[in-house]
PDB file of C-alpha atoms in Angstrom:
ATOM      1  CA  LYS J 118       0.194   0.150  -0.157  1.00  0.00           C
ATOM      2  CA  MET J 119       3.210   2.745   1.062  1.00  0.00           C
ATOM      3  CA  PHE J 120       4.712   2.099  -2.197  1.00  0.00           C
ATOM      4  CA  LEU J 121       0.810   2.771  -4.418  1.00  0.00           C
ATOM      5  CA  TYR J 122       0.963   6.254  -2.277  1.00  0.00           C
ATOM      6  CA  VAL J 123       4.797   7.030  -2.937  1.00  0.00           C
ATOM      7  CA  LEU J 124       3.713   6.275  -6.897  1.00  0.00           C
ATOM      8  CA  GLY J 125       0.894   8.810  -7.194  1.00  0.00           C
ATOM      9  CA  LEU J 126       2.708  11.334  -5.495  1.00  0.00           C
ATOM     10  CA  VAL J 127       5.232  10.978  -8.557  1.00  0.00           C
ATOM     11  CA  PRO J 128       2.351  12.200 -11.477  1.00  0.00           C
ATOM     12  CA  LEU J 129       1.835  15.334  -8.944  1.00  0.00           C
ATOM     13  CA  TRP J 130       5.174  16.099  -8.282  1.00  0.00           C
ATOM     14  CA  PHE J 131       6.429  16.097 -12.018  1.00  0.00           C
ATOM     15  CA  THR J 132       2.981  18.365 -12.636  1.00  0.00           C
ATOM     16  CA  TYR J 133       4.311  20.411  -9.592  1.00  0.00           C
ATOM     17  CA  ARG J 134       7.892  20.468 -11.279  1.00  0.00           C
ATOM     18  CA  LEU J 135       6.398  21.563 -15.024  1.00  0.00           C
ATOM     19  CA  TYR J 136       4.526  24.186 -13.461  1.00  0.00           C
ATOM     20  CA  LYS J 137       7.594  25.635 -11.790  1.00  0.00           C
ATOM     21  CA  GLU J 138       9.881  25.704 -14.566  1.00  0.00           C
ATOM     22  CA  SER J 139       7.130  27.281 -16.939  1.00  0.00           C
ATOM     23  CA  LYS J 140       7.176  30.311 -14.931  1.00  0.00           C
ATOM     24  CA  LYS J 141       9.346  32.974 -16.988  1.00  0.00           C
ATOM     25  CA  VAL J 142      11.115  35.767 -15.673  1.00  0.00           C
ATOM     26  CA  PRO J 143       9.385  39.301 -16.261  1.00  0.00           C
ATOM     27  CA  ASN J 144      10.830  42.272 -18.010  1.00  0.00           C
ATOM     28  CA  LYS J 145      14.446  40.405 -17.971  1.00  0.00           C
ATOM     29  CA  GLU J 146      15.053  43.714 -20.201  1.00  0.00           C
ATOM     30  CA  ASP J 147      15.481  45.495 -17.371  1.00  0.00           C
ATOM     31  CA  LYS J 148      16.992  43.217 -14.753  1.00  0.00           C
ATOM     32  CA  TYR J 149      20.872  43.327 -14.368  1.00  0.00           C
ATOM     33  CA  VAL J 150      23.042  40.123 -14.153  1.00  0.00           C
ATOM     34  CA  TYR J 151      26.629  40.953 -12.416  1.00  0.00           C
ATOM     35  CA  ILE J 152      29.418  38.201 -13.205  1.00  0.00           C
ATOM     36  CA  THR J 153      32.528  37.310 -12.302  1.00  0.00           C
ATOM     37  CA  GLY J 154      35.474  35.188 -13.579  1.00  0.00           C
ATOM     38  CA  CYS J 155      33.847  35.423 -17.458  1.00  0.00           C
ATOM     39  CA  ASP J 156      36.932  34.970 -19.191  1.00  0.00           C
ATOM     40  CA  THR J 157      36.173  31.237 -18.987  1.00  0.00           C
ATOM     41  CA  GLY J 158      34.141  28.250 -17.700  1.00  0.00           C
ATOM     42  CA  PHE J 159      30.740  28.354 -15.376  1.00  0.00           C
ATOM     43  CA  GLY J 160      30.912  32.526 -15.682  1.00  0.00           C
ATOM     44  CA  ASN J 161      31.643  32.590 -19.795  1.00  0.00           C
ATOM     45  CA  LEU J 162      28.895  30.309 -20.362  1.00  0.00           C
ATOM     46  CA  LEU J 163      26.180  32.108 -18.181  1.00  0.00           C
ATOM     47  CA  ALA J 164      27.056  35.029 -19.290  1.00  0.00           C
ATOM     48  CA  ARG J 165      26.717  34.698 -23.223  1.00  0.00           C
ATOM     49  CA  HIS J 166      23.274  32.017 -21.995  1.00  0.00           C
ATOM     50  CA  LEU J 167      22.215  35.512 -20.299  1.00  0.00           C
ATOM     51  CA  ASP J 168      23.184  37.306 -23.085  1.00  0.00           C
ATOM     52  CA  LYS J 169      21.142  34.903 -25.312  1.00  0.00           C
ATOM     53  CA  LEU J 170      17.951  35.101 -23.074  1.00  0.00           C
ATOM     54  CA  GLY J 171      17.933  38.646 -23.057  1.00  0.00           C
ATOM     55  CA  PHE J 172      19.013  39.960 -19.893  1.00  0.00           C
ATOM     56  CA  PRO J 173      21.450  42.593 -19.623  1.00  0.00           C
ATOM     57  CA  VAL J 174      24.671  41.036 -18.149  1.00  0.00           C
ATOM     58  CA  ILE J 175      27.649  42.639 -16.754  1.00  0.00           C
ATOM     59  CA  ALA J 176      30.402  40.230 -17.123  1.00  0.00           C
ATOM     60  CA  GLY J 177      33.528  40.593 -14.810  1.00  0.00           C
ATOM     61  CA  CYS J 178      36.694  39.417 -16.908  1.00  0.00           C
ATOM     62  CA  TYR J 179      39.713  39.416 -15.256  1.00  0.00           C
ATOM     63  CA  THR J 180      42.127  39.531 -18.566  1.00  0.00           C
ATOM     64  CA  GLU J 181      41.312  41.832 -21.682  1.00  0.00           C
ATOM     65  CA  LYS J 182      41.901  38.944 -23.996  1.00  0.00           C
ATOM     66  CA  GLY J 183      38.806  38.040 -22.305  1.00  0.00           C
ATOM     67  CA  GLU J 184      36.583  40.717 -22.241  1.00  0.00           C
ATOM     68  CA  ASP J 185      37.243  40.977 -25.748  1.00  0.00           C
ATOM     69  CA  GLU J 186      36.318  37.091 -26.838  1.00  0.00           C
ATOM     70  CA  LEU J 187      33.792  37.729 -24.926  1.00  0.00           C
ATOM     71  CA  LYS J 188      32.571  41.245 -26.959  1.00  0.00           C
ATOM     72  CA  LYS J 189      33.038  39.550 -30.312  1.00  0.00           C
ATOM     73  CA  ILE J 190      30.144  37.052 -29.715  1.00  0.00           C
ATOM     74  CA  ALA J 191      27.737  39.140 -27.686  1.00  0.00           C
ATOM     75  CA  SER J 192      24.988  41.422 -28.491  1.00  0.00           C
ATOM     76  CA  ASP J 193      25.276  44.958 -27.219  1.00  0.00           C
ATOM     77  CA  ARG J 194      22.864  44.104 -24.227  1.00  0.00           C
ATOM     78  CA  LEU J 195      26.212  42.704 -22.761  1.00  0.00           C
ATOM     79  CA  THR J 196      28.706  44.786 -20.791  1.00  0.00           C
ATOM     80  CA  THR J 197      32.543  43.604 -19.880  1.00  0.00           C
ATOM     81  CA  VAL J 198      34.740  45.280 -17.056  1.00  0.00           C
ATOM     82  CA  HIS J 199      37.773  44.494 -16.135  1.00  0.00           C
ATOM     83  CA  LEU J 200      37.925  42.994 -12.510  1.00  0.00           C
ATOM     84  CA  ASP J 201      40.449  41.714 -10.392  1.00  0.00           C
ATOM     85  CA  VAL J 202      38.354  40.286  -6.895  1.00  0.00           C
ATOM     86  CA  THR J 203      41.685  40.840  -4.940  1.00  0.00           C
ATOM     87  CA  ASP J 204      42.110  44.512  -5.178  1.00  0.00           C
ATOM     88  CA  SER J 205      39.663  46.476  -3.560  1.00  0.00           C
ATOM     89  CA  GLU J 206      39.801  49.094  -5.798  1.00  0.00           C
ATOM     90  CA  SER J 207      39.555  47.152  -9.224  1.00  0.00           C
ATOM     91  CA  VAL J 208      36.162  45.541  -7.287  1.00  0.00           C
ATOM     92  CA  GLY J 209      34.973  49.320  -6.492  1.00  0.00           C
ATOM     93  CA  LYS J 210      35.489  50.620 -10.077  1.00  0.00           C
ATOM     94  CA  ALA J 211      33.332  47.599 -11.319  1.00  0.00           C
ATOM     95  CA  THR J 212      30.847  49.020  -8.569  1.00  0.00           C
ATOM     96  CA  ALA J 213      30.825  52.403  -9.836  1.00  0.00           C
ATOM     97  CA  LEU J 214      29.859  51.177 -13.213  1.00  0.00           C
ATOM     98  CA  ILE J 215      27.414  48.902 -12.201  1.00  0.00           C
ATOM     99  CA  LYS J 216      25.360  52.222 -10.195  1.00  0.00           C
ATOM    100  CA  THR J 217      25.751  53.751 -13.658  1.00  0.00           C
ATOM    101  CA  LEU J 218      24.059  51.357 -15.455  1.00  0.00           C
ATOM    102  CA  VAL J 219      21.750  49.889 -12.901  1.00  0.00           C
ATOM    103  CA  GLY J 220      20.444  53.377 -11.883  1.00  0.00           C
ATOM    104  CA  GLN J 221      17.093  53.212  -9.277  1.00  0.00           C
ATOM    105  CA  ASN J 222      16.435  49.739 -10.404  1.00  0.00           C
ATOM    106  CA  GLY J 223      19.068  47.956  -8.484  1.00  0.00           C
ATOM    107  CA  LEU J 224      20.676  45.277  -9.618  1.00  0.00           C
ATOM    108  CA  TRP J 225      18.660  41.873 -10.266  1.00  0.00           C
ATOM    109  CA  ALA J 226      21.606  39.915  -9.889  1.00  0.00           C
ATOM    110  CA  VAL J 227      24.974  38.889  -8.811  1.00  0.00           C
ATOM    111  CA  VAL J 228      27.090  35.553  -9.308  1.00  0.00           C
ATOM    112  CA  ASN J 229      29.883  35.226  -7.293  1.00  0.00           C
ATOM    113  CA  ASN J 230      31.581  32.793  -9.865  1.00  0.00           C
ATOM    114  CA  ALA J 231      35.587  33.669 -10.332  1.00  0.00           C
ATOM    115  CA  GLY J 232      37.826  31.164  -8.597  1.00  0.00           C
ATOM    116  CA  VAL J 233      40.812  29.185  -8.861  1.00  0.00           C
ATOM    117  CA  ALA J 234      42.020  26.484  -7.342  1.00  0.00           C
ATOM    118  CA  LEU J 235      46.014  26.002  -7.751  1.00  0.00           C
ATOM    119  CA  PRO J 236      48.048  25.145  -5.720  1.00  0.00           C
ATOM    120  CA  SER J 237      46.830  22.323  -4.085  1.00  0.00           C
ATOM    121  CA  GLY J 238      48.600  19.386  -2.915  1.00  0.00           C
ATOM    122  CA  PRO J 239      49.563  17.690   0.445  1.00  0.00           C
ATOM    123  CA  THR J 240      49.016  20.197   3.644  1.00  0.00           C
ATOM    124  CA  ASP J 241      53.074  20.137   4.214  1.00  0.00           C
ATOM    125  CA  TRP J 242      53.974  21.034   0.539  1.00  0.00           C
ATOM    126  CA  LEU J 243      52.454  24.474   1.098  1.00  0.00           C
ATOM    127  CA  THR J 244      52.829  27.425   2.132  1.00  0.00           C
ATOM    128  CA  ILE J 245      50.910  30.653   3.978  1.00  0.00           C
ATOM    129  CA  GLU J 246      51.148  32.784   0.885  1.00  0.00           C
ATOM    130  CA  ASP J 247      49.864  29.593  -0.891  1.00  0.00           C
ATOM    131  CA  TYR J 248      46.956  29.925   1.287  1.00  0.00           C
ATOM    132  CA  LYS J 249      46.207  33.589   1.490  1.00  0.00           C
ATOM    133  CA  ALA J 250      47.179  34.228  -1.997  1.00  0.00           C
ATOM    134  CA  MET J 251      43.798  31.418  -3.405  1.00  0.00           C
ATOM    135  CA  LEU J 252      41.650  32.920   0.456  1.00  0.00           C
ATOM    136  CA  ALA J 253      41.771  36.164  -1.356  1.00  0.00           C
ATOM    137  CA  VAL J 254      40.331  35.072  -4.814  1.00  0.00           C
ATOM    138  CA  ASN J 255      37.866  32.291  -3.584  1.00  0.00           C
ATOM    139  CA  LEU J 256      36.860  33.836  -0.480  1.00  0.00           C
ATOM    140  CA  CYS J 257      37.378  37.254   0.405  1.00  0.00           C
ATOM    141  CA  GLY J 258      36.675  38.089  -3.391  1.00  0.00           C
ATOM    142  CA  VAL J 259      33.569  36.698  -2.920  1.00  0.00           C
ATOM    143  CA  ILE J 260      32.821  38.853  -0.065  1.00  0.00           C
ATOM    144  CA  ASP J 261      34.172  42.032  -1.268  1.00  0.00           C
ATOM    145  CA  VAL J 262      32.242  41.988  -4.368  1.00  0.00           C
ATOM    146  CA  THR J 263      28.676  40.727  -2.780  1.00  0.00           C
ATOM    147  CA  LEU J 264      29.606  43.677  -0.184  1.00  0.00           C
ATOM    148  CA  SER J 265      29.943  46.867  -3.327  1.00  0.00           C
ATOM    149  CA  VAL J 266      26.838  45.833  -4.722  1.00  0.00           C
ATOM    150  CA  LEU J 267      24.469  44.818  -1.479  1.00  0.00           C
ATOM    151  CA  PRO J 268      22.688  48.090  -1.627  1.00  0.00           C
ATOM    152  CA  HIS J 269      21.884  47.934  -5.144  1.00  0.00           C
ATOM    153  CA  ILE J 270      20.422  44.425  -5.237  1.00  0.00           C
ATOM    154  CA  LYS J 271      18.698  45.105  -1.372  1.00  0.00           C
ATOM    155  CA  LYS J 272      17.350  47.945  -3.782  1.00  0.00           C
ATOM    156  CA  ALA J 273      15.999  45.562  -6.507  1.00  0.00           C
ATOM    157  CA  ARG J 274      14.822  42.872  -3.964  1.00  0.00           C
ATOM    158  CA  GLY J 275      17.428  40.925  -5.784  1.00  0.00           C
ATOM    159  CA  ARG J 276      19.062  37.739  -5.415  1.00  0.00           C
ATOM    160  CA  VAL J 277      22.799  36.893  -4.815  1.00  0.00           C
ATOM    161  CA  VAL J 278      24.359  33.682  -5.836  1.00  0.00           C
ATOM    162  CA  ASN J 279      27.779  31.935  -4.394  1.00  0.00           C
ATOM    163  CA  VAL J 280      29.664  29.077  -6.770  1.00  0.00           C
ATOM    164  CA  ALA J 281      31.229  27.467  -3.761  1.00  0.00           C
ATOM    165  CA  SER J 282      31.685  23.736  -4.341  1.00  0.00           C
ATOM    166  CA  VAL J 283      31.033  20.231  -3.204  1.00  0.00           C
ATOM    167  CA  PHE J 284      34.441  20.190  -1.815  1.00  0.00           C
ATOM    168  CA  GLY J 285      33.272  23.159   0.482  1.00  0.00           C
ATOM    169  CA  ARG J 286      31.262  20.282   2.047  1.00  0.00           C
ATOM    170  CA  ILE J 287      33.955  17.371   2.124  1.00  0.00           C
ATOM    171  CA  SER J 288      38.272  17.117   2.119  1.00  0.00           C
ATOM    172  CA  PRO J 289      39.412  15.234   0.330  1.00  0.00           C
ATOM    173  CA  PHE J 290      42.834  16.592  -0.264  1.00  0.00           C
ATOM    174  CA  GLY J 291      45.093  19.562   0.939  1.00  0.00           C
ATOM    175  CA  GLY J 292      45.715  22.852   0.443  1.00  0.00           C
ATOM    176  CA  PRO J 293      43.543  26.044   0.336  1.00  0.00           C
ATOM    177  CA  TYR J 294      41.149  25.291  -1.845  1.00  0.00           C
ATOM    178  CA  CYS J 295      38.764  22.745   0.356  1.00  0.00           C
ATOM    179  CA  VAL J 296      39.203  25.675   3.240  1.00  0.00           C
ATOM    180  CA  SER J 297      38.149  28.398   1.115  1.00  0.00           C
ATOM    181  CA  LYS J 298      34.938  26.681  -0.218  1.00  0.00           C
ATOM    182  CA  TYR J 299      34.027  25.892   3.658  1.00  0.00           C
ATOM    183  CA  GLY J 300      34.196  29.539   3.894  1.00  0.00           C
ATOM    184  CA  VAL J 301      32.151  30.691   1.105  1.00  0.00           C
ATOM    185  CA  GLU J 302      29.651  27.867   2.528  1.00  0.00           C
ATOM    186  CA  SER J 303      29.613  29.773   5.864  1.00  0.00           C
ATOM    187  CA  PHE J 304      29.185  33.147   4.316  1.00  0.00           C
ATOM    188  CA  ASN J 305      26.644  32.245   2.395  1.00  0.00           C
ATOM    189  CA  ASP J 306      24.299  30.634   5.318  1.00  0.00           C
ATOM    190  CA  SER J 307      25.279  33.530   7.448  1.00  0.00           C
ATOM    191  CA  LEU J 308      24.306  36.141   4.518  1.00  0.00           C
ATOM    192  CA  ARG J 309      20.782  34.081   4.141  1.00  0.00           C
ATOM    193  CA  LEU J 310      19.936  34.736   6.973  1.00  0.00           C
ATOM    194  CA  THR J 311      20.336  38.608   7.424  1.00  0.00           C
ATOM    195  CA  MET J 312      19.283  39.747   4.139  1.00  0.00           C
ATOM    196  CA  ALA J 313      15.931  37.350   4.541  1.00  0.00           C
ATOM    197  CA  PRO J 314      14.554  40.236   5.949  1.00  0.00           C
ATOM    198  CA  PHE J 315      15.171  42.607   2.758  1.00  0.00           C
ATOM    199  CA  GLY J 316      13.480  39.788   0.641  1.00  0.00           C
ATOM    200  CA  VAL J 317      17.044  39.396  -1.315  1.00  0.00           C
ATOM    201  CA  LYS J 318      17.288  35.846  -1.923  1.00  0.00           C
ATOM    202  CA  VAL J 319      20.993  34.054  -1.103  1.00  0.00           C
ATOM    203  CA  ALA J 320      21.969  30.705  -3.015  1.00  0.00           C
ATOM    204  CA  CYS J 321      24.620  28.560  -2.789  1.00  0.00           C
ATOM    205  CA  ILE J 322      25.788  26.579  -6.066  1.00  0.00           C
ATOM    206  CA  GLU J 323      28.249  23.204  -5.308  1.00  0.00           C
ATOM    207  CA  PRO J 324      29.539  22.232  -8.902  1.00  0.00           C
ATOM    208  CA  GLY J 325      31.095  18.437  -8.230  1.00  0.00           C
ATOM    209  CA  PHE J 326      33.954  17.538 -11.609  1.00  0.00           C
ATOM    210  CA  PHE J 327      32.748  19.421 -14.502  1.00  0.00           C
ATOM    211  CA  LYS J 328      35.481  19.705 -17.653  1.00  0.00           C
ATOM    212  CA  THR J 329      37.009  23.289 -16.684  1.00  0.00           C
ATOM    213  CA  ASN J 330      40.582  24.251 -16.100  1.00  0.00           C
ATOM    214  CA  VAL J 331      39.732  23.905 -12.535  1.00  0.00           C
ATOM    215  CA  THR J 332      39.533  20.487 -13.165  1.00  0.00           C
ATOM    216  CA  ASP J 333      42.268  19.512 -15.733  1.00  0.00           C
ATOM    217  CA  THR J 334      44.354  17.078 -14.982  1.00  0.00           C
ATOM    218  CA  MET J 335      47.166  17.833 -17.245  1.00  0.00           C
ATOM    219  CA  ILE J 336      47.581  21.209 -15.210  1.00  0.00           C
ATOM    220  CA  MET J 337      47.117  19.867 -11.899  1.00  0.00           C
ATOM    221  CA  LYS J 338      49.697  17.327 -12.598  1.00  0.00           C
ATOM    222  CA  ASN J 339      51.864  20.198 -13.385  1.00  0.00           C
ATOM    223  CA  ASN J 340      51.318  21.774 -10.469  1.00  0.00           C
ATOM    224  CA  LEU J 341      52.188  19.036  -7.973  1.00  0.00           C
ATOM    225  CA  ARG J 342      55.643  18.734 -10.064  1.00  0.00           C
ATOM    226  CA  LYS J 343      55.915  22.877  -9.491  1.00  0.00           C
ATOM    227  CA  LEU J 344      55.352  22.177  -5.423  1.00  0.00           C
ATOM    228  CA  TRP J 345      57.739  19.162  -5.591  1.00  0.00           C
ATOM    229  CA  GLU J 346      60.363  21.435  -6.959  1.00  0.00           C
ATOM    230  CA  ARG J 347      60.184  23.530  -4.458  1.00  0.00           C
ATOM    231  CA  LEU J 348      60.275  21.155  -1.718  1.00  0.00           C
ATOM    232  CA  PRO J 349      62.908  21.099   0.689  1.00  0.00           C
ATOM    233  CA  HIS J 350      64.876  17.877   0.584  1.00  0.00           C
ATOM    234  CA  ASP J 351      63.882  16.281   4.033  1.00  0.00           C
ATOM    235  CA  VAL J 352      60.130  16.352   2.828  1.00  0.00           C
ATOM    236  CA  LYS J 353      60.919  15.061  -0.257  1.00  0.00           C
ATOM    237  CA  GLU J 354      62.544  11.918   1.350  1.00  0.00           C
ATOM    238  CA  ASP J 355      59.647  11.580   3.420  1.00  0.00           C
ATOM    239  CA  TYR J 356      56.756  11.039   0.889  1.00  0.00           C
ATOM    240  CA  GLY J 357      59.565   9.493  -1.390  1.00  0.00           C
ATOM    241  CA  GLN J 358      59.325   9.541  -5.366  1.00  0.00           C
ATOM    242  CA  GLY J 359      56.799   7.203  -5.985  1.00  0.00           C
ATOM    243  CA  PHE J 360      54.421   9.491  -4.149  1.00  0.00           C
ATOM    244  CA  LEU J 361      54.729  11.696  -7.188  1.00  0.00           C
ATOM    245  CA  GLU J 362      54.542   9.794  -9.707  1.00  0.00           C
ATOM    246  CA  THR J 363      51.603   8.043  -8.209  1.00  0.00           C
ATOM    247  CA  CYS J 364      49.599  11.213  -7.970  1.00  0.00           C
TER     248      CYS J 364
END
């Protein structure tokens, strides 16, 4: 009997999903979306996708090449801006541009996508500077960008989307990557609670293994070799050459 009850709920669940997915965003031509890390990967794909859907997109790119390539394939709705999320001055300049674009309507969404995955490796292969550099991008950059546009998000009763990782829940390897993503998860939770009274939605995306530069195995192996080459002799002896070859 229980199985029949569950089976009977399946059509209702599918009907609900169809209803939810059929809902469209009205007046999307007025709803600006600010995305960081648009040179490549998820950020680049999202910027192009939303542009095609008719949203005005503000695409933060770290390199001039990234900006130029995105402009070539996007419509006039998409605006690129140079953005280094580790530099508060750069973040501030981007925010000033956003303010002029969105006006009194405010910013409909910010997607904190910019991130790096290297260096990663055994914890005692790394230095505090390795940790600081990645945390500056993956965690402090997320916080800085969010705080810089939060007044405009509140004005629009918009949303903040933070790209964390499945490794914000588990730590299967050493280094600052998992640490930074755990931090993003915590920031996301606290922000969601404090923004709820203002009608601002806060969401966290936890990607697994997708084909991007972050998961490129050749890049990861080269990273390990570079870390190995700078290790003191005693640490190399602890691990042995065989450890590097099996990684």
